Tab-separated table of C-alpha atoms and ligand atoms in Angstrom:
chain	number	residue	atom	x	y	z
A	1	MET	CA	27.923	-16.176	-9.913
A	2	HIS	CA	24.476	-17.732	-10.323
A	3	LYS	CA	21.692	-15.769	-11.891
A	4	LYS	CA	18.240	-16.806	-10.739
A	5	PHE	CA	15.706	-17.133	-13.534
A	6	ILE	CA	12.059	-16.994	-12.703
A	7	GLN	CA	9.710	-19.064	-14.803
A	8	VAL	CA	6.326	-17.374	-15.050
A	9	PRO	CA	3.696	-20.168	-14.886
A	10	THR	CA	1.974	-20.758	-18.230
A	11	GLU	CA	-1.440	-20.551	-16.555
A	12	LEU	CA	-0.660	-16.989	-15.513
A	13	VAL	CA	0.759	-16.002	-18.910
A	14	ASN	CA	-2.451	-17.292	-20.551
A	15	ALA	CA	-4.751	-15.755	-17.965
A	16	LEU	CA	-3.106	-12.342	-18.406
A	17	ALA	CA	-3.280	-12.604	-22.196
A	18	ASP	CA	-7.034	-13.332	-22.000
A	19	ALA	CA	-7.890	-10.997	-19.113
A	20	ARG	CA	-10.454	-8.248	-19.558
A	21	HIS	CA	-9.894	-6.853	-16.061
A	22	VAL	CA	-6.654	-7.163	-14.076
A	23	LEU	CA	-6.568	-6.093	-10.446
A	24	VAL	CA	-3.236	-5.229	-8.841
A	25	PHE	CA	-3.468	-5.306	-5.047
A	26	THR	CA	-0.378	-3.880	-3.357
A	27	GLY	CA	1.150	-3.629	0.078
A	28	ALA	CA	4.302	-2.189	1.562
A	29	GLY	CA	6.535	-4.640	-0.339
A	30	VAL	CA	5.824	-2.910	-3.679
A	31	SER	CA	7.597	0.181	-2.333
A	32	ALA	CA	10.438	-1.722	-0.641
A	33	GLU	CA	12.777	-1.402	-3.622
A	34	SER	CA	12.242	2.376	-3.504
A	35	GLY	CA	13.785	2.296	-0.031
A	36	VAL	CA	10.531	2.432	1.952
A	37	SER	CA	10.365	0.233	5.048
A	38	THR	CA	7.685	-2.432	5.177
A	39	PHE	CA	5.771	-3.011	8.424
A	40	ARG	CA	6.345	-6.650	9.307
A	41	ASP	CA	9.738	-7.619	7.897
A	42	ALA	CA	11.585	-9.076	10.886
A	43	LEU	CA	14.492	-6.618	11.128
A	44	SER	CA	13.699	-3.622	8.950
A	45	GLY	CA	9.896	-3.500	9.338
A	46	LEU	CA	8.435	-0.403	11.020
A	47	TRP	CA	6.474	-2.523	13.498
A	48	ALA	CA	9.705	-4.266	14.532
A	49	ARG	CA	11.114	-0.879	15.602
A	50	PHE	CA	7.997	1.000	16.712
A	51	ASP	CA	4.908	0.013	18.673
A	52	PRO	CA	1.789	0.430	16.505
A	53	MET	CA	-0.341	0.789	19.624
A	54	GLN	CA	1.596	3.976	20.486
A	55	LEU	CA	1.529	5.387	16.962
A	56	ALA	CA	-1.320	4.023	14.891
A	57	THR	CA	-4.575	4.234	16.844
A	58	PRO	CA	-6.912	7.181	17.597
A	59	GLU	CA	-6.283	6.590	21.313
A	60	ALA	CA	-2.523	6.884	20.796
A	61	PHE	CA	-2.999	10.200	18.967
A	62	LEU	CA	-5.152	11.622	21.771
A	63	ALA	CA	-2.701	10.397	24.410
A	64	ASP	CA	0.365	11.969	22.739
A	65	PRO	CA	-0.488	13.989	19.595
A	66	ALA	CA	3.050	15.353	19.165
A	67	LEU	CA	4.627	11.884	19.241
A	68	VAL	CA	2.192	10.555	16.632
A	69	TRP	CA	2.211	13.661	14.390
A	70	GLY	CA	6.013	13.832	14.514
A	71	TRP	CA	6.327	10.193	13.520
A	72	TYR	CA	4.047	10.611	10.482
A	73	GLU	CA	5.784	13.849	9.460
A	74	TRP	CA	9.115	12.020	9.643
A	75	ARG	CA	7.702	9.306	7.386
A	76	ARG	CA	6.150	11.884	5.003
A	77	GLN	CA	9.518	13.553	4.672
A	78	LEU	CA	11.187	10.201	3.886
A	79	LEU	CA	8.520	9.365	1.294
A	80	LEU	CA	9.039	12.680	-0.492
A	81	LYS	CA	12.675	11.738	-1.089
A	82	VAL	CA	12.129	8.332	-2.721
A	83	GLN	CA	11.170	7.447	-6.285
A	84	PRO	CA	8.867	4.832	-7.858
A	85	ASN	CA	10.689	1.605	-8.681
A	86	ALA	CA	10.534	-1.005	-11.472
A	87	ALA	CA	7.437	-2.589	-9.894
A	88	HIS	CA	5.411	0.653	-9.938
A	89	HIS	CA	6.508	1.283	-13.531
A	90	ALA	CA	5.641	-2.266	-14.655
A	91	ILE	CA	2.093	-1.819	-13.287
A	92	VAL	CA	1.701	1.339	-15.412
A	93	GLU	CA	3.011	-0.554	-18.433
A	94	LEU	CA	0.662	-3.476	-17.769
A	95	ALA	CA	-2.299	-1.064	-17.665
A	96	GLN	CA	-1.479	-0.114	-21.256
A	97	ARG	CA	-1.505	-3.737	-22.416
A	98	VAL	CA	-4.752	-5.051	-20.903
A	99	PRO	CA	-8.294	-3.775	-21.489
A	100	LYS	CA	-8.807	-2.668	-17.880
A	101	LEU	CA	-6.548	-2.508	-14.829
A	102	THR	CA	-7.422	-1.416	-11.300
A	103	VAL	CA	-4.788	-0.628	-8.677
A	104	ILE	CA	-5.830	-1.111	-5.061
A	105	THR	CA	-3.186	-0.258	-2.510
A	106	GLN	CA	-2.844	-0.490	1.236
A	107	ASN	CA	0.033	1.974	1.019
A	108	VAL	CA	-0.200	5.567	2.192
A	109	ASP	CA	2.555	6.722	-0.183
A	110	ASP	CA	1.916	8.182	-3.654
A	111	LEU	CA	4.453	6.111	-5.592
A	112	HIS	CA	1.837	4.451	-7.829
A	113	GLU	CA	0.550	7.877	-8.860
A	114	ARG	CA	4.040	9.279	-9.360
A	115	ALA	CA	4.832	6.327	-11.647
A	116	GLY	CA	1.719	7.192	-13.683
A	117	SER	CA	-1.067	4.923	-12.343
A	118	ARG	CA	-4.483	6.583	-12.434
A	119	ASP	CA	-7.490	6.265	-10.090
A	120	VAL	CA	-5.570	4.303	-7.453
A	121	LEU	CA	-7.846	3.099	-4.638
A	122	HIS	CA	-6.114	3.856	-1.328
A	123	LEU	CA	-7.689	1.556	1.252
A	124	HIS	CA	-5.594	2.918	4.138
A	125	GLY	CA	-5.670	6.604	3.189
A	126	SER	CA	-2.760	8.844	2.274
A	127	ILE	CA	-0.028	10.357	4.390
A	128	PHE	CA	-0.323	13.439	2.164
A	129	ASN	CA	-3.998	14.169	2.958
A	130	PRO	CA	-4.297	15.031	6.663
A	131	ARG	CA	-7.567	16.249	8.119
A	132	CYS	CA	-9.021	17.638	11.325
A	133	PHE	CA	-9.447	15.045	14.066
A	134	THR	CA	-12.654	16.816	15.195
A	135	CYS	CA	-14.463	18.109	12.082
A	136	ALA	CA	-12.662	16.090	9.334
A	137	GLN	CA	-11.960	19.192	7.201
A	138	PRO	CA	-8.983	18.515	4.909
A	139	TYR	CA	-5.813	20.409	5.761
A	140	THR	CA	-3.165	21.568	3.303
A	141	LEU	CA	0.284	20.700	4.558
A	142	ASP	CA	3.256	23.025	4.387
A	143	ARG	CA	6.562	21.728	3.064
A	144	ALA	CA	7.713	18.724	5.050
A	145	PRO	CA	9.880	19.714	7.999
A	146	ASN	CA	13.518	18.753	7.639
A	147	MET	CA	13.607	16.072	10.294
A	148	THR	CA	16.715	13.952	10.469
A	149	HIS	CA	15.004	11.372	12.664
A	150	GLU	CA	11.620	10.796	14.203
A	151	GLN	CA	10.864	13.474	16.793
A	152	ALA	CA	7.814	14.871	18.567
A	153	LEU	CA	6.073	17.686	16.687
A	154	THR	CA	2.906	19.497	17.755
A	155	PRO	CA	0.184	18.975	15.117
A	156	PRO	CA	-1.180	22.057	13.359
A	157	THR	CA	-4.615	23.452	14.226
A	158	CYS	CA	-7.738	23.240	12.070
A	159	ARG	CA	-8.575	26.580	10.417
A	160	HIS	CA	-12.312	25.882	10.826
A	161	CYS	CA	-12.744	24.528	14.367
A	162	GLN	CA	-9.305	24.812	16.008
A	163	GLY	CA	-9.222	21.007	16.394
A	164	MET	CA	-5.992	19.051	16.009
A	165	ILE	CA	-4.884	17.971	12.542
A	166	ARG	CA	-4.306	14.226	12.259
A	167	PRO	CA	-2.567	12.128	9.593
A	168	GLY	CA	-4.876	11.102	6.734
A	169	VAL	CA	-4.238	7.410	7.234
A	170	VAL	CA	-6.489	4.641	8.537
A	171	TRP	CA	-5.453	3.571	12.017
A	172	PHE	CA	-6.029	0.255	13.790
A	173	GLY	CA	-9.611	0.131	15.024
A	174	GLU	CA	-10.864	2.556	12.330
A	175	ALA	CA	-13.141	1.811	9.391
A	176	LEU	CA	-11.802	1.856	5.846
A	177	PRO	CA	-13.074	4.653	3.586
A	178	GLN	CA	-16.482	3.434	2.427
A	179	ALA	CA	-16.301	4.363	-1.275
A	180	GLU	CA	-12.813	2.877	-1.737
A	181	MET	CA	-13.756	-0.304	0.070
A	182	GLU	CA	-16.915	-0.817	-1.998
A	183	ALA	CA	-15.033	-0.127	-5.235
A	184	ALA	CA	-12.258	-2.526	-4.187
A	185	PHE	CA	-14.624	-5.379	-3.335
A	186	THR	CA	-16.560	-4.861	-6.571
A	187	ALA	CA	-13.303	-4.939	-8.553
A	188	ALA	CA	-12.247	-8.141	-6.758
A	189	GLU	CA	-15.549	-9.795	-7.699
A	190	ASN	CA	-15.211	-8.767	-11.329
A	191	CYS	CA	-11.535	-9.209	-12.195
A	192	ASP	CA	-10.088	-12.118	-14.182
A	193	VAL	CA	-6.586	-11.921	-12.694
A	194	LEU	CA	-5.497	-10.492	-9.359
A	195	LEU	CA	-1.811	-9.806	-8.701
A	196	SER	CA	-1.227	-9.533	-4.957
A	197	VAL	CA	2.091	-7.723	-4.654
A	198	GLY	CA	4.195	-7.268	-1.528
A	199	THR	CA	1.627	-7.773	1.190
A	200	SER	CA	1.655	-10.060	4.200
A	201	GLY	CA	-2.142	-10.297	3.837
A	202	VAL	CA	-2.818	-10.151	7.552
A	203	VAL	CA	-4.653	-6.843	7.946
A	204	GLN	CA	-8.417	-7.058	7.584
A	205	PRO	CA	-10.619	-6.306	5.789
A	206	ALA	CA	-8.146	-5.646	2.934
A	207	ALA	CA	-6.774	-9.192	3.258
A	208	GLN	CA	-10.134	-10.567	2.054
A	209	ILE	CA	-9.665	-9.095	-1.416
A	210	PRO	CA	-7.577	-11.935	-2.961
A	211	GLN	CA	-9.922	-14.536	-1.430
A	212	LEU	CA	-12.921	-12.755	-2.889
A	213	ALA	CA	-11.302	-12.749	-6.337
A	214	LEU	CA	-10.550	-16.485	-6.065
A	215	ARG	CA	-14.150	-17.231	-5.054
A	216	SER	CA	-15.314	-15.202	-8.056
A	217	GLY	CA	-13.279	-17.337	-10.460
A	218	ALA	CA	-10.158	-15.219	-10.971
A	219	TRP	CA	-6.540	-16.360	-11.049
A	220	VAL	CA	-4.582	-14.978	-8.105
A	221	ALA	CA	-0.784	-14.656	-8.167
A	222	HIS	CA	1.142	-13.650	-5.041
A	223	ILE	CA	4.393	-11.814	-5.754
A	224	ASN	CA	6.609	-11.801	-2.704
A	225	PRO	CA	10.159	-12.853	-1.707
A	226	ASP	CA	8.459	-15.155	0.806
A	227	ALA	CA	6.703	-18.182	-0.730
A	228	MET	CA	2.956	-18.082	-0.097
A	229	ASN	CA	0.963	-21.090	0.990
A	230	CYS	CA	-1.448	-21.567	-1.928
A	231	GLN	CA	-4.603	-23.525	-1.097
A	232	HIS	CA	-6.667	-22.965	-4.230
A	233	PRO	CA	-6.025	-24.486	-7.706
A	234	CYS	CA	-6.115	-21.015	-9.270
A	235	GLU	CA	-3.653	-19.515	-6.761
A	236	LEU	CA	0.057	-19.150	-7.606
A	237	SER	CA	3.102	-17.985	-5.673
A	238	LEU	CA	5.824	-16.162	-7.630
A	239	VAL	CA	8.780	-15.909	-5.302
A	240	GLY	CA	10.944	-12.819	-5.675
A	241	ALA	CA	11.070	-9.054	-5.456
A	242	ALA	CA	8.219	-7.141	-7.092
A	243	GLY	CA	10.612	-5.075	-9.219
A	244	GLN	CA	12.118	-8.259	-10.575
A	245	ILE	CA	8.935	-10.247	-11.215
A	246	LEU	CA	6.344	-7.719	-12.390
A	247	PRO	CA	8.304	-6.719	-15.541
A	248	LEU	CA	8.316	-10.426	-16.535
A	249	LEU	CA	4.514	-10.484	-16.551
A	250	LEU	CA	4.045	-7.873	-19.264
A	251	PRO	CA	2.220	-9.538	-22.182
A	252	SER	CA	3.865	-8.727	-25.523
B	1	OAD	P1	3.696	-5.898	5.628
B	1	OAD	O1	4.938	-5.256	6.169
B	1	OAD	O2	2.810	-6.616	6.574
B	1	OAD	O3	4.100	-6.929	4.487
B	1	OAD	C1	5.011	-6.560	3.476
B	1	OAD	C2	5.216	-7.774	2.581
B	1	OAD	O4	6.073	-7.347	1.525
B	1	OAD	C3	5.884	-8.967	3.260
B	1	OAD	O5	5.121	-10.137	2.965
B	1	OAD	C4	7.272	-9.027	2.608
B	1	OAD	O6	7.732	-10.371	2.467
B	1	OAD	C5	6.984	-8.408	1.262
B	1	OAD	N1	8.148	-7.797	0.585
B	1	OAD	C6	9.278	-7.296	1.112
B	1	OAD	N2	10.076	-6.830	0.142
B	1	OAD	C7	9.448	-7.056	-1.033
B	1	OAD	C8	9.760	-6.809	-2.404
B	1	OAD	N3	10.890	-6.224	-2.786
B	1	OAD	N4	8.851	-7.175	-3.345
B	1	OAD	C9	7.696	-7.774	-2.986
B	1	OAD	N5	7.345	-8.034	-1.724
B	1	OAD	C10	8.208	-7.671	-0.750
B	1	OAD	O7	2.920	-4.765	4.834
B	1	OAD	P2	1.388	-4.740	4.346
B	1	OAD	O8	0.936	-6.113	3.964
B	1	OAD	O9	1.273	-3.660	3.369
B	1	OAD	O10	-1.653	-0.407	7.807
B	1	OAD	O11	0.674	-4.333	5.693
B	1	OAD	C11	-0.700	-4.070	5.685
B	1	OAD	C12	-1.005	-2.898	6.594
B	1	OAD	O12	-0.431	-3.123	7.895
B	1	OAD	C13	-0.396	-1.580	6.153
B	1	OAD	O13	-1.186	-0.927	5.200
B	1	OAD	C14	-0.330	-0.814	7.433
B	1	OAD	C15	0.166	-1.890	8.370
B	1	OAD	O14	-0.160	-1.713	9.706
B	1	OAD	C16	-1.919	0.881	8.012
B	1	OAD	O15	-1.070	1.748	7.932
B	1	OAD	C17	-3.324	1.141	8.359
């Protein structure tokens, strides 16, 4: 049996050793080894099995609130059952070995926090923080329903205005949370190394973050089982699973 060894490029080893500020930018792939589906993987991705236009827009929610709420409650219940993986833990470990580390995630799960990362910037919200569709008041969720598969579920009602409670995630066509977005772009402009982990990099404006870091003089390393097309001299593609590669990047 062959064992595949990954050679971490010397440029990246040196850049991490010298870095004052490391930015870790994550997408669904960082949670894949915890058993969480990504969105765009050809067979297992959520958007291969479900239509985002029926589940992930404000219009879809208004057209069929129970379908949308039920789908997010099904996903919340799945997320509560999984655990952080080696990639989440390596990011926590890396934070202890560099002067400053910022985690920016597109994920709506809480696996970075459960691994021990602090002050994670959630660009696409959190599945655990729903709010009123009408007045935006936060809503405290009960225990997740025991759903064996995705099923329609009427959303709860706002205690302030009787509006419908919606998932606390950013849907297609919606703006990103202002404070998180500003903090993320500032971090991208000021980091020395950006690790882009498990993202297809196609959803804007989050996808601009690695480009912004490159333009600001940082090294950018993409960590993904799919090789990335690197255009810039300071851009590297490390091909493999996040849980396999991130532990190799820890400076001693
Ligand atoms: P995608 O599903 O688009 O991309 C996931 C990436 O993870 C792909 O490039 C995979 O090759 C890679 N991947 C799979 N397994 C991996 C592993 N073990 N280690 C590392 N990488 C792995 O997910 P995102 O880029 O996160 O938006 O998608 C961005 C946004 O699109 C999501 O935040 C979501 C979705 O619609 C909202 O929910 C608003």
